[in-house]
mmCIF file of C-alpha atoms in Angstrom:
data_model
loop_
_atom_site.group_PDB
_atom_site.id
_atom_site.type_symbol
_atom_site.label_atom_id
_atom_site.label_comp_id
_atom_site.label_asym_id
_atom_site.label_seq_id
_atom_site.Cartn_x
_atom_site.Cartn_y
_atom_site.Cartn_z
ATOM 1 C CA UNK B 1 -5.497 27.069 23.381
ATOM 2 C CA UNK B 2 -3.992 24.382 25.348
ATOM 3 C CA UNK B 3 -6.950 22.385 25.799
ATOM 4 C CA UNK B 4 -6.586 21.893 21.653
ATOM 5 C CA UNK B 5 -4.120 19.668 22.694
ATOM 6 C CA UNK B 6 -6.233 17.573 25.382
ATOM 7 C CA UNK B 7 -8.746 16.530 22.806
ATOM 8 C CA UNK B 8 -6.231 15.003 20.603
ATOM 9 C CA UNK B 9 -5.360 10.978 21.328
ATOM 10 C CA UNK B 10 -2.636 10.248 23.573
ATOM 11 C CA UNK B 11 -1.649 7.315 21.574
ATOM 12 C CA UNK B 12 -1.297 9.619 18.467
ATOM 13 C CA UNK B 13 2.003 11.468 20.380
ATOM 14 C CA UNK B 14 4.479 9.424 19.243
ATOM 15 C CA UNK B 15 3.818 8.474 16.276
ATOM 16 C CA UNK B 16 6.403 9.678 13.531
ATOM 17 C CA UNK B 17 4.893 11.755 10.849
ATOM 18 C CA UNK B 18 5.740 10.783 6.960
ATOM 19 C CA UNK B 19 8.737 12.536 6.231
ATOM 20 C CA UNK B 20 8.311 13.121 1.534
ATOM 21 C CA UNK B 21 10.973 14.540 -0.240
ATOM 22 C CA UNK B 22 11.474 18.392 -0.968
ATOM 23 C CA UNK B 23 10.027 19.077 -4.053
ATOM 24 C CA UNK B 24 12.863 19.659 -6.498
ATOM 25 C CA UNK B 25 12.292 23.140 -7.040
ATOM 26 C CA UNK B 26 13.271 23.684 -3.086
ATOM 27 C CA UNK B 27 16.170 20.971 -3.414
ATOM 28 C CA UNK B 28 17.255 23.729 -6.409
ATOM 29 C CA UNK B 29 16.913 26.760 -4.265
ATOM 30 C CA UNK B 30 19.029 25.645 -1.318
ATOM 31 C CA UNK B 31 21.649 23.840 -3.199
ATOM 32 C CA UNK B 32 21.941 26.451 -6.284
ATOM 33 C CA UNK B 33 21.572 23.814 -8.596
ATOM 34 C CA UNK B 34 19.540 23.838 -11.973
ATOM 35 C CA UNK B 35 19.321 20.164 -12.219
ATOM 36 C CA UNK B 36 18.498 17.643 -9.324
ATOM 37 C CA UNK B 37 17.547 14.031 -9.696
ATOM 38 C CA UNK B 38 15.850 13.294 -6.178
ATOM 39 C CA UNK B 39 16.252 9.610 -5.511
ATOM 40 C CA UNK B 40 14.064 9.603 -2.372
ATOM 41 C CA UNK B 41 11.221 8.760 -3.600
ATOM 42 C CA UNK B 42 11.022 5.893 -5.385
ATOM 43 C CA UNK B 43 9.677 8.210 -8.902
ATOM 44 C CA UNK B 44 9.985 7.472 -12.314
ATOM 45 C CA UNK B 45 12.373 9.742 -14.480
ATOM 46 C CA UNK B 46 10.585 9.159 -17.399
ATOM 47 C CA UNK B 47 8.500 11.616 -19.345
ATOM 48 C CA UNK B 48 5.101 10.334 -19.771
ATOM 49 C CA UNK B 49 3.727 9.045 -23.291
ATOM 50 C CA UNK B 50 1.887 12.190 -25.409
ATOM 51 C CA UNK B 51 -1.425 10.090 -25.273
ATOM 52 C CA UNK B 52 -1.605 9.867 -21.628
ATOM 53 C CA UNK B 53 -0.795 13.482 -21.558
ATOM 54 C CA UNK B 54 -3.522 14.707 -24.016
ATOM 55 C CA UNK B 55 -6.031 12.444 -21.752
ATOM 56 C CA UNK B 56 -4.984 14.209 -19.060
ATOM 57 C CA UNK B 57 -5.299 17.463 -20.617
ATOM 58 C CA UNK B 58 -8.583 16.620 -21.622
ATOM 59 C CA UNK B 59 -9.992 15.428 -18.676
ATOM 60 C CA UNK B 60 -9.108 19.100 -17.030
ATOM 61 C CA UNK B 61 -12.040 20.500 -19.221
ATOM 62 C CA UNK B 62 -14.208 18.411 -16.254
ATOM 63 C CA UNK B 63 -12.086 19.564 -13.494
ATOM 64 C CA UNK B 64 -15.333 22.180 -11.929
ATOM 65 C CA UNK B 65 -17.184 18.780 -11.977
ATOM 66 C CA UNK B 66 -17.080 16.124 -8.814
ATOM 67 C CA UNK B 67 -15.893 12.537 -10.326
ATOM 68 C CA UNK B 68 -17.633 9.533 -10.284
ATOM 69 C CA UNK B 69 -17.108 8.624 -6.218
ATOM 70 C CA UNK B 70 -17.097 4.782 -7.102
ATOM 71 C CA UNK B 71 -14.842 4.794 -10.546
ATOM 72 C CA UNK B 72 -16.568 2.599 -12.081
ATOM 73 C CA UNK B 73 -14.902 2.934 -15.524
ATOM 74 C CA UNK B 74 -11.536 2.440 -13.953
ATOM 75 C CA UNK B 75 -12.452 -0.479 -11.417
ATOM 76 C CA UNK B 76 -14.346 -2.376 -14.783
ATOM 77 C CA UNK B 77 -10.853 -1.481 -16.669
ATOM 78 C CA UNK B 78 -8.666 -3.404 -14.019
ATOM 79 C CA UNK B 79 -11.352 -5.913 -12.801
ATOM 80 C CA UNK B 80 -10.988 -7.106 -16.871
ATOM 81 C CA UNK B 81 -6.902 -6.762 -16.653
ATOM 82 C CA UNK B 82 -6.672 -9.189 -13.834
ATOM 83 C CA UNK B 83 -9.670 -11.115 -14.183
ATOM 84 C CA UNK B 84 -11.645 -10.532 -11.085
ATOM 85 C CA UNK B 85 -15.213 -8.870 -10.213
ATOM 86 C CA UNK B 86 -15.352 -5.133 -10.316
ATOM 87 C CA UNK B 87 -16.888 -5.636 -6.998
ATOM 88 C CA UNK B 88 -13.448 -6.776 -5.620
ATOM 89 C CA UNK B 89 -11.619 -3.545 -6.879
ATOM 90 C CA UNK B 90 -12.079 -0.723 -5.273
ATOM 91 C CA UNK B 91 -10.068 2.993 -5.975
ATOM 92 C CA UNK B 92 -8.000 5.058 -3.775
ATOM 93 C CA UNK B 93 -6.354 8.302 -3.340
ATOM 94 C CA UNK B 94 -2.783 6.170 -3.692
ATOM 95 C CA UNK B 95 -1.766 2.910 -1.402
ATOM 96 C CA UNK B 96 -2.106 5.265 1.186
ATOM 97 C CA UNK B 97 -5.784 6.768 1.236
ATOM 98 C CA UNK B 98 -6.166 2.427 0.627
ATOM 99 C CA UNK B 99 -4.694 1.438 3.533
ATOM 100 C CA UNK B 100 -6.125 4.494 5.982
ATOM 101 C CA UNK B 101 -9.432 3.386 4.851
ATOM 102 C CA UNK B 102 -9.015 -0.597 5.697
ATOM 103 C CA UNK B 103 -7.393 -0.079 8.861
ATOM 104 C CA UNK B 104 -10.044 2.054 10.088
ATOM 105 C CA UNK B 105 -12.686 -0.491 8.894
ATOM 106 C CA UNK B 106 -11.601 -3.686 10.290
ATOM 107 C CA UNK B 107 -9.817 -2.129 13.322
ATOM 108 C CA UNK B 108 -11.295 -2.068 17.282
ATOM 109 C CA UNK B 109 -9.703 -0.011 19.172
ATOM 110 C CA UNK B 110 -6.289 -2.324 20.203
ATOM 111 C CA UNK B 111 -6.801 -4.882 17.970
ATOM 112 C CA UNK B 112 -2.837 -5.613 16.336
ATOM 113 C CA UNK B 113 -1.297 -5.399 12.964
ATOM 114 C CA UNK B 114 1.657 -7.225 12.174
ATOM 115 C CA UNK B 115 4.124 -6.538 10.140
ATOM 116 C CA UNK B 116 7.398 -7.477 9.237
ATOM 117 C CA UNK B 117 10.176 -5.135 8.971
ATOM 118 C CA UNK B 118 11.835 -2.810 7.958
ATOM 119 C CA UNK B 119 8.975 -1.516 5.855
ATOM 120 C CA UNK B 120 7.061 1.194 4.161
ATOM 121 C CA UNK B 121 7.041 3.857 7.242
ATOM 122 C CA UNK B 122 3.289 4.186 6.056
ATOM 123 C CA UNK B 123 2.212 1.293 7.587
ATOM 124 C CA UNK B 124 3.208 1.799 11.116
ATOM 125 C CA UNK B 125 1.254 5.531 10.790
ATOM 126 C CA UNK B 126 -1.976 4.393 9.085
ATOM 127 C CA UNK B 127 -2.055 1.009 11.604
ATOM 128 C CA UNK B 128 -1.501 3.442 14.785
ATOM 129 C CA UNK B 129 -3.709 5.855 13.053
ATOM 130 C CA UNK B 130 -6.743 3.570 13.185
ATOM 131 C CA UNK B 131 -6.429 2.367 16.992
ATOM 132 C CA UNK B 132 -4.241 -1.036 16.798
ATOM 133 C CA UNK B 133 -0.888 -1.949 17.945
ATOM 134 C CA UNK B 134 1.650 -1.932 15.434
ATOM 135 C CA UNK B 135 3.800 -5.563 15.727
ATOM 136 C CA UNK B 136 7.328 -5.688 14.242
ATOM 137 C CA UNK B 137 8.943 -8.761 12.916
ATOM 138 C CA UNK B 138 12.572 -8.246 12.303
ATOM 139 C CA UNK B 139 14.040 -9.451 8.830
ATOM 140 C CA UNK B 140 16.697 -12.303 9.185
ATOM 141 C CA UNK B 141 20.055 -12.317 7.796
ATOM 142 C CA UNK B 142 19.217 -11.377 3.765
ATOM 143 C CA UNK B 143 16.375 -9.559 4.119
ATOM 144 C CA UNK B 144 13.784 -11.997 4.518
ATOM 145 C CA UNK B 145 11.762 -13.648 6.949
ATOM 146 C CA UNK B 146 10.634 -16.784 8.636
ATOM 147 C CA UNK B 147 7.082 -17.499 8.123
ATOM 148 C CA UNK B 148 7.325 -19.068 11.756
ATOM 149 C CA UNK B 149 7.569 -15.673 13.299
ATOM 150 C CA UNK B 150 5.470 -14.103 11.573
ATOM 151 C CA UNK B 151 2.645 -16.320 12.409
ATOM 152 C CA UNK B 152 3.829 -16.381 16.306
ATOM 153 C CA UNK B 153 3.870 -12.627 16.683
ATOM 154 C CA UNK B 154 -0.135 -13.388 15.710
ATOM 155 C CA UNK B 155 -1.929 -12.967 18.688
ATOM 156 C CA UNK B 156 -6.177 -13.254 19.087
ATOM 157 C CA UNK B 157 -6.148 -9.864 18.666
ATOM 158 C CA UNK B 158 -4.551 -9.794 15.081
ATOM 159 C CA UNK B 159 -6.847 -8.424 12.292
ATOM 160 C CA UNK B 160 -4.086 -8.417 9.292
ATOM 161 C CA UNK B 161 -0.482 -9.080 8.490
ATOM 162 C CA UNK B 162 0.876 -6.676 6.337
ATOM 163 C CA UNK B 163 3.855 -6.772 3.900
ATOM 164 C CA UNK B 164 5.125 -5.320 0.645
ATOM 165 C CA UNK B 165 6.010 -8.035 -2.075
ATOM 166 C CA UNK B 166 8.766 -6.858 -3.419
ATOM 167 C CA UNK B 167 9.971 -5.870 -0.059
ATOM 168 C CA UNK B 168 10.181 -1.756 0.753
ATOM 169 C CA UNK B 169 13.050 -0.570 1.010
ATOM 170 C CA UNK B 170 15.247 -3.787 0.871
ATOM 171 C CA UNK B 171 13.998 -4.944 -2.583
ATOM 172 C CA UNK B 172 13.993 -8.392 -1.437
ATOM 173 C CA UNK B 173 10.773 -10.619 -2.399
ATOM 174 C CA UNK B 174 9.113 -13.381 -0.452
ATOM 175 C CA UNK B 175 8.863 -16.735 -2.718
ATOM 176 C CA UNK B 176 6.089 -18.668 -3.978
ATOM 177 C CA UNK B 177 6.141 -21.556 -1.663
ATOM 178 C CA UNK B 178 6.343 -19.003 1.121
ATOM 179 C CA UNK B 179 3.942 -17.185 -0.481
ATOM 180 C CA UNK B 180 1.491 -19.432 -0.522
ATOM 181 C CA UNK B 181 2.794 -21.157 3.243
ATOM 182 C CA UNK B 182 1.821 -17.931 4.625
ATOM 183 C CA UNK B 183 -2.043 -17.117 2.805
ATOM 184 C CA UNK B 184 -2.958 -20.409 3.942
ATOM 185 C CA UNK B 185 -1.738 -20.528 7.766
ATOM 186 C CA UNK B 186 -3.163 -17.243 7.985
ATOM 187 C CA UNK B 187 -6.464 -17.861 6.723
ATOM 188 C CA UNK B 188 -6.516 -20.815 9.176
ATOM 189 C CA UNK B 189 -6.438 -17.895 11.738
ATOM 190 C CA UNK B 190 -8.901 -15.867 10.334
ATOM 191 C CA UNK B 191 -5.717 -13.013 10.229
ATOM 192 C CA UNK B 192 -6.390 -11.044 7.043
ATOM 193 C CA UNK B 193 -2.877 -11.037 4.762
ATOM 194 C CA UNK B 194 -2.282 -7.655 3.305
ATOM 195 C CA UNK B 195 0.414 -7.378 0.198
ATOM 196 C CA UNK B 196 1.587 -4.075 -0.832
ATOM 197 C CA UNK B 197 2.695 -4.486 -4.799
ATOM 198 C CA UNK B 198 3.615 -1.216 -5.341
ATOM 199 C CA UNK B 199 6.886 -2.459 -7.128
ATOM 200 C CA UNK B 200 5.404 -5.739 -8.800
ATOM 201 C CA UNK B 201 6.242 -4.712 -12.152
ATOM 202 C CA UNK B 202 9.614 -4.501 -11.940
ATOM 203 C CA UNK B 203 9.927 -8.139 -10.670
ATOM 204 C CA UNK B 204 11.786 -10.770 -13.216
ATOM 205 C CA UNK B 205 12.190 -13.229 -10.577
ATOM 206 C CA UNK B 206 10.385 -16.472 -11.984
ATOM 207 C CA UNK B 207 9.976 -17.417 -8.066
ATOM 208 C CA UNK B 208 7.716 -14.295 -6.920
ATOM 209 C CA UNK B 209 4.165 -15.297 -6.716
ATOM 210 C CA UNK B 210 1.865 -12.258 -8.038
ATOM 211 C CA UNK B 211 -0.978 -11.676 -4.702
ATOM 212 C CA UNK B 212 -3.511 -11.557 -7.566
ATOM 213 C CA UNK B 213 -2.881 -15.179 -8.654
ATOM 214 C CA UNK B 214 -3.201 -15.798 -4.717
ATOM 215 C CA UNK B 215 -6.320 -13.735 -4.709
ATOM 216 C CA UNK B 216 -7.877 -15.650 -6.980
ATOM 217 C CA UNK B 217 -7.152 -18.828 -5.345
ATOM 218 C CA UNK B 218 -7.994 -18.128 -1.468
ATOM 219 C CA UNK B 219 -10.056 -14.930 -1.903
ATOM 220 C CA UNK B 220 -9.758 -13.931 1.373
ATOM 221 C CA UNK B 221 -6.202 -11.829 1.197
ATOM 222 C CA UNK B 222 -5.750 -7.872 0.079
ATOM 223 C CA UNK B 223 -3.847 -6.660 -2.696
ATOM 224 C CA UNK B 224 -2.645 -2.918 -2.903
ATOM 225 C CA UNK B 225 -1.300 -1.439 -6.096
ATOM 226 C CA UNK B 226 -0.425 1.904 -7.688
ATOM 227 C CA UNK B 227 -0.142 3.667 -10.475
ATOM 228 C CA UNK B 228 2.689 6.220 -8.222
ATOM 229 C CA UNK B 229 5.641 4.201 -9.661
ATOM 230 C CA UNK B 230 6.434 2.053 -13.119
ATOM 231 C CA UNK B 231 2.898 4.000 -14.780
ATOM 232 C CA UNK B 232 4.978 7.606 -13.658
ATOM 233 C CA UNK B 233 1.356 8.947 -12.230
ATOM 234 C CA UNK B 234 2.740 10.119 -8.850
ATOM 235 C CA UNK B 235 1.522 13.398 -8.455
ATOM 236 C CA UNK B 236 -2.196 12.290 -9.597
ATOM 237 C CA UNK B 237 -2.644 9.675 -6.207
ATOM 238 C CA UNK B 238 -4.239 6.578 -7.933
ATOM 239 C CA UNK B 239 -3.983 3.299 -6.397
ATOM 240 C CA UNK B 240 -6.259 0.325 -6.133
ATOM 241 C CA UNK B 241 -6.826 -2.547 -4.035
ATOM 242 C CA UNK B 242 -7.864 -6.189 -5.211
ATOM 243 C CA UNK B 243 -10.116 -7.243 -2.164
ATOM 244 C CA UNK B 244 -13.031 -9.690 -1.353
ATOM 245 C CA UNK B 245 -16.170 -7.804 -2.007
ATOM 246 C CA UNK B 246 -17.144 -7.736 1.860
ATOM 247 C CA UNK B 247 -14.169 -5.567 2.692
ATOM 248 C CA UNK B 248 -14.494 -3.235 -0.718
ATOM 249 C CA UNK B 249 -18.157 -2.872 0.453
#
């Protein structure tokens, strides 16, 4: 069986794998504890509303059925929330069936991502993943960064920048002027800007800059969301991506 082991890519070997929390039901087992409130993963405590229960109750009466592969219902629901074409929304198993899928679409084989850190651990794996080199840009004093280095650790073989906006795990978020700084000197580069917004709702900052409202001004940017955290839908993996209808098709 050791040949198994030839066939699989060298670059793959050290890459870390995604370490989830134990379900709570083994967290309960090995610490002999009938409650546990697991903190590791980012979920919402709250029970969800009795509508959005029955729905899902309902929907179960389908489940011997395969779904509609483009979610059309959903992407014309959101597309009408945030005021862009359904043909720049496009559904996902979660951020991170999202992300797999765009890295391995606009990715040759050694191409770079950057990415400024620390970060979602996801990125690094789904960027490795798809063939490129995964660039780090260290956060300054405060948990931000300087747009400078971001845009120097772009190289001619950059195909995106990636970042989460508010920042995971420091919380931090980049502001509007920044924002808006970095779209632009990107898309001077032709360097695709990727903006994780997993944790947008919970923003109050009157400074953060939404990547829709950039979206709709450049166009040429990607916007991840999810419905994991604030809508409490973890265990069902829905996210969706606000894109430019070349890279949803």
């Amino acid at each position: 069986m050791a040949w198994l082991r030839s066939i699989i890519r060298n670059d793959l070997a050290g890459v870390d794998k995604y370490r989830y929390g134990k379900p709570v039901s083994e967290l309960q087992r090995e610490l002999g504890l009938e409650r546990v409130v697991r903190l590791s993963s980012n979920e919402n405590p709250w029970p969800l509303p009795g509508s959005v229960i029955n729905a899902i109750q309902t929907s179960l009466e389908n489940v011997n059925r395969y779904p509609d592969p483009q979610s059309q219902r959903l992407r014309k629901l959101l597309a009408q929330k945030w005021g862009v074409s359904t043909r720049e929304v496009i559904i996902g198993a979660g951020t991170e069936g999202i992300l797999h899928s765009l890295f391995h679409s606009i990715i040759e084989f050694g191409d770079e991502i950057v990415c400024p850190v620390p970060s979602y651990p996801l990125y690094r794996i789904a960027a490795i993943a798809s063939g490129a080199r995964f660039i780090e840009v260290p956060a300054c004093e405060g948990g931000t960064w300087e747009i400078g280095d971001i845009i120097r650790a772009c190289t001619e073989r950059t195909k995106a920048v990636i970042l989460s906006n508010p920042c995971n795990p420091l919380g931090t978020i980049m502001e509007r002027d920044r924002m808006l700084n970095l779209a632009h000197e990107l898309d001077s580069r032709q360097v695709l800007l990727v903006v994780d917004e997993a944790y947008a709702e919970y923003v109050e900052d009157p400074g953060y800059l939404s990547g829709i409202d950039l979206f709709r001004d450049i166009g040429r940017i990607v916007i991840t969301r999810t419905f994991s955290k604030i809508y409490g839908l973890a265990s069902l993996r829905v996210g969706y991506a606000i894109a430019p209808k070349t890279v949803v098709e």
